Coordinates of C-alpha atoms in Angstrom, one line a residue:
M25 CA 94.1 19.4 -41.0
F26 CA 92.3 22.6 -40.2
S27 CA 93.5 25.8 -41.8
R28 CA 94.6 28.8 -39.7
S29 CA 91.7 30.9 -41.1
F30 CA 89.2 28.2 -40.1
L31 CA 90.5 28.1 -36.5
I32 CA 90.4 31.9 -36.2
A33 CA 86.8 31.9 -37.5
A34 CA 85.7 29.1 -35.2
S35 CA 87.3 30.8 -32.3
A36 CA 85.5 34.0 -33.1
V37 CA 82.1 32.3 -33.0
G38 CA 82.9 30.4 -29.9
L39 CA 83.2 26.9 -31.4
A40 CA 86.7 26.2 -30.2
A41 CA 86.4 27.5 -26.7
A42 CA 82.9 26.4 -25.8
P43 CA 82.8 25.1 -22.2
A44 CA 81.9 21.4 -21.7
S45 CA 78.3 20.9 -20.5
A46 CA 77.7 18.7 -17.4
A47 CA 74.2 17.7 -18.7
G48 CA 74.3 13.9 -19.3
D49 CA 77.6 13.5 -17.4
L50 CA 77.2 9.9 -16.3
S51 CA 80.2 10.2 -13.9
R52 CA 78.0 12.5 -11.7
L53 CA 75.1 10.1 -11.4
E54 CA 74.4 8.3 -8.1
P55 CA 74.1 4.6 -8.9
I56 CA 71.1 2.5 -8.2
T57 CA 72.3 -0.5 -6.2
V58 CA 70.9 -4.0 -7.1
T59 CA 72.3 -7.0 -5.2
V60 CA 72.3 -10.5 -6.5
E61 CA 73.3 -13.5 -4.2
L62 CA 75.3 -16.1 -6.2
G63 CA 74.3 -19.4 -4.7
A64 CA 73.7 -20.4 -1.2
P65 CA 75.1 -23.3 0.8
G66 CA 74.1 -26.5 -1.1
K67 CA 72.1 -24.5 -3.7
H68 CA 72.9 -23.2 -7.1
A69 CA 70.7 -20.2 -7.9
F70 CA 70.7 -16.4 -8.6
V71 CA 68.7 -14.6 -6.0
P72 CA 66.8 -12.8 -7.4
D73 CA 66.8 -14.7 -10.8
K74 CA 64.8 -11.9 -12.6
L75 CA 66.4 -8.5 -12.9
R76 CA 64.9 -5.3 -14.3
F77 CA 66.8 -2.2 -15.4
E78 CA 66.0 1.0 -17.2
T79 CA 68.0 2.6 -20.0
G80 CA 70.1 5.7 -19.3
K81 CA 70.4 5.0 -15.5
L82 CA 73.6 4.2 -13.7
Y83 CA 73.5 0.9 -11.8
K84 CA 75.9 -0.8 -9.3
L85 CA 75.2 -4.5 -9.5
V86 CA 76.6 -6.1 -6.4
L87 CA 77.3 -9.8 -6.9
R88 CA 77.8 -11.5 -3.6
N89 CA 78.9 -15.1 -3.2
G90 CA 78.0 -16.5 0.2
S91 CA 78.4 -20.1 -1.0
A92 CA 81.3 -22.5 -0.8
D93 CA 81.7 -22.7 -4.6
P94 CA 82.8 -20.1 -7.2
H95 CA 80.1 -18.8 -9.5
Y96 CA 79.9 -17.0 -12.8
F97 CA 77.5 -14.2 -13.7
T98 CA 77.4 -14.6 -17.5
S99 CA 75.1 -13.1 -20.1
H100 CA 76.6 -12.4 -23.4
A101 CA 73.3 -10.7 -24.6
F102 CA 73.2 -8.4 -21.6
S103 CA 76.8 -7.4 -22.0
Q104 CA 75.9 -6.1 -25.5
M105 CA 73.1 -4.0 -24.1
V106 CA 75.1 -2.0 -21.5
F107 CA 77.9 0.4 -21.3
A108 CA 80.2 -1.0 -18.6
R109 CA 81.8 1.8 -16.6
K110 CA 83.8 -0.5 -14.3
V111 CA 83.9 -3.6 -12.2
Q112 CA 85.3 -3.5 -8.7
V113 CA 86.5 -6.4 -6.6
T114 CA 85.6 -5.7 -3.0
Q115 CA 86.2 -7.3 0.4
E116 CA 84.7 -6.6 3.8
R117 CA 87.2 -5.2 6.3
D118 CA 86.0 -4.0 9.7
G119 CA 82.4 -4.1 8.4
K120 CA 83.1 -1.8 5.5
P121 CA 83.6 -2.8 1.8
V122 CA 87.1 -2.1 0.5
T123 CA 87.9 -2.0 -3.2
L124 CA 90.8 -4.4 -4.0
A125 CA 90.8 -4.0 -7.8
E126 CA 89.0 -2.2 -10.6
F127 CA 88.5 -3.2 -14.2
K128 CA 87.3 -1.0 -17.1
G129 CA 86.1 -1.9 -20.6
A130 CA 83.8 -4.5 -22.1
I131 CA 82.7 -7.1 -19.5
R132 CA 81.1 -10.4 -20.6
E133 CA 81.5 -12.6 -17.5
I134 CA 82.3 -12.1 -13.9
E135 CA 83.5 -14.9 -11.6
V136 CA 83.1 -14.4 -7.9
Y137 CA 84.9 -16.6 -5.5
P138 CA 83.4 -18.0 -2.3
G139 CA 82.9 -15.4 0.4
H140 CA 83.6 -12.5 -1.9
S141 CA 81.8 -9.8 -3.8
A142 CA 82.2 -7.8 -7.1
E143 CA 80.5 -4.6 -8.2
W144 CA 79.6 -4.1 -11.8
W145 CA 78.8 -0.4 -12.6
F146 CA 77.0 0.0 -15.9
V147 CA 74.4 2.0 -17.8
P148 CA 71.9 0.1 -20.0
V149 CA 71.9 1.5 -23.5
A150 CA 69.4 -0.8 -25.3
A151 CA 66.0 -2.2 -24.3
G152 CA 65.1 -5.9 -24.5
R153 CA 64.8 -9.2 -22.6
V154 CA 67.6 -11.7 -22.3
T155 CA 67.4 -15.2 -21.0
D156 CA 71.0 -16.4 -21.2
L157 CA 72.0 -15.4 -17.7
Q158 CA 73.8 -18.5 -16.3
C159 CA 76.6 -19.9 -14.2
G160 CA 78.7 -22.2 -16.4
I161 CA 80.9 -23.6 -13.7
K162 CA 81.0 -27.4 -13.6
G163 CA 80.3 -29.2 -10.4
A164 CA 81.8 -32.4 -9.0
D165 CA 79.0 -34.3 -10.8
G166 CA 80.1 -33.0 -14.2
R167 CA 77.0 -30.8 -14.7
T168 CA 77.1 -27.0 -14.8
H169 CA 75.5 -24.9 -12.2
A170 CA 73.1 -23.7 -14.9
E171 CA 72.0 -27.3 -15.4
H172 CA 71.3 -27.3 -11.6
G173 CA 69.1 -24.3 -12.1
M174 CA 71.4 -21.3 -11.8
T175 CA 69.9 -19.4 -14.7
G176 CA 68.0 -16.1 -14.9
E177 CA 66.3 -13.4 -16.9
I178 CA 67.2 -9.8 -17.4
V179 CA 64.8 -7.1 -18.7
I180 CA 65.9 -3.6 -19.8
E181 CA 63.1 -1.1 -20.4

């Protein structure tokens, strides 16, 4: 616990009442939008399947599922290299995206149902290359979508 004399001294030199600086305020950054299509009718793939990001920039990763199957966007290594600001579940209404739900905290996997989208807002905080991007949903044949080719690579510079 701080003593009364310390608080008086800190106040006198401006330590206790210093205004907050807006420099580095990530909530004021405009996001860079990157869109990934999750599958296509009859095809299991991420399009594009190679993603590139830079540390310190705010991204809005739009995951759109135009296929008839649900899909995962899963990369445990990538989730350890980013600060997740939020994930939003969106839906098109009258030609405009509407946010239906918002999630905050650590994100490791996002499932997007057929005909829907999700937005993952994040800031990369570590550089590297990951190759564990995949969709682990099992198809009717018992094989995962990843085994059918729904894999990808992410590079953070």
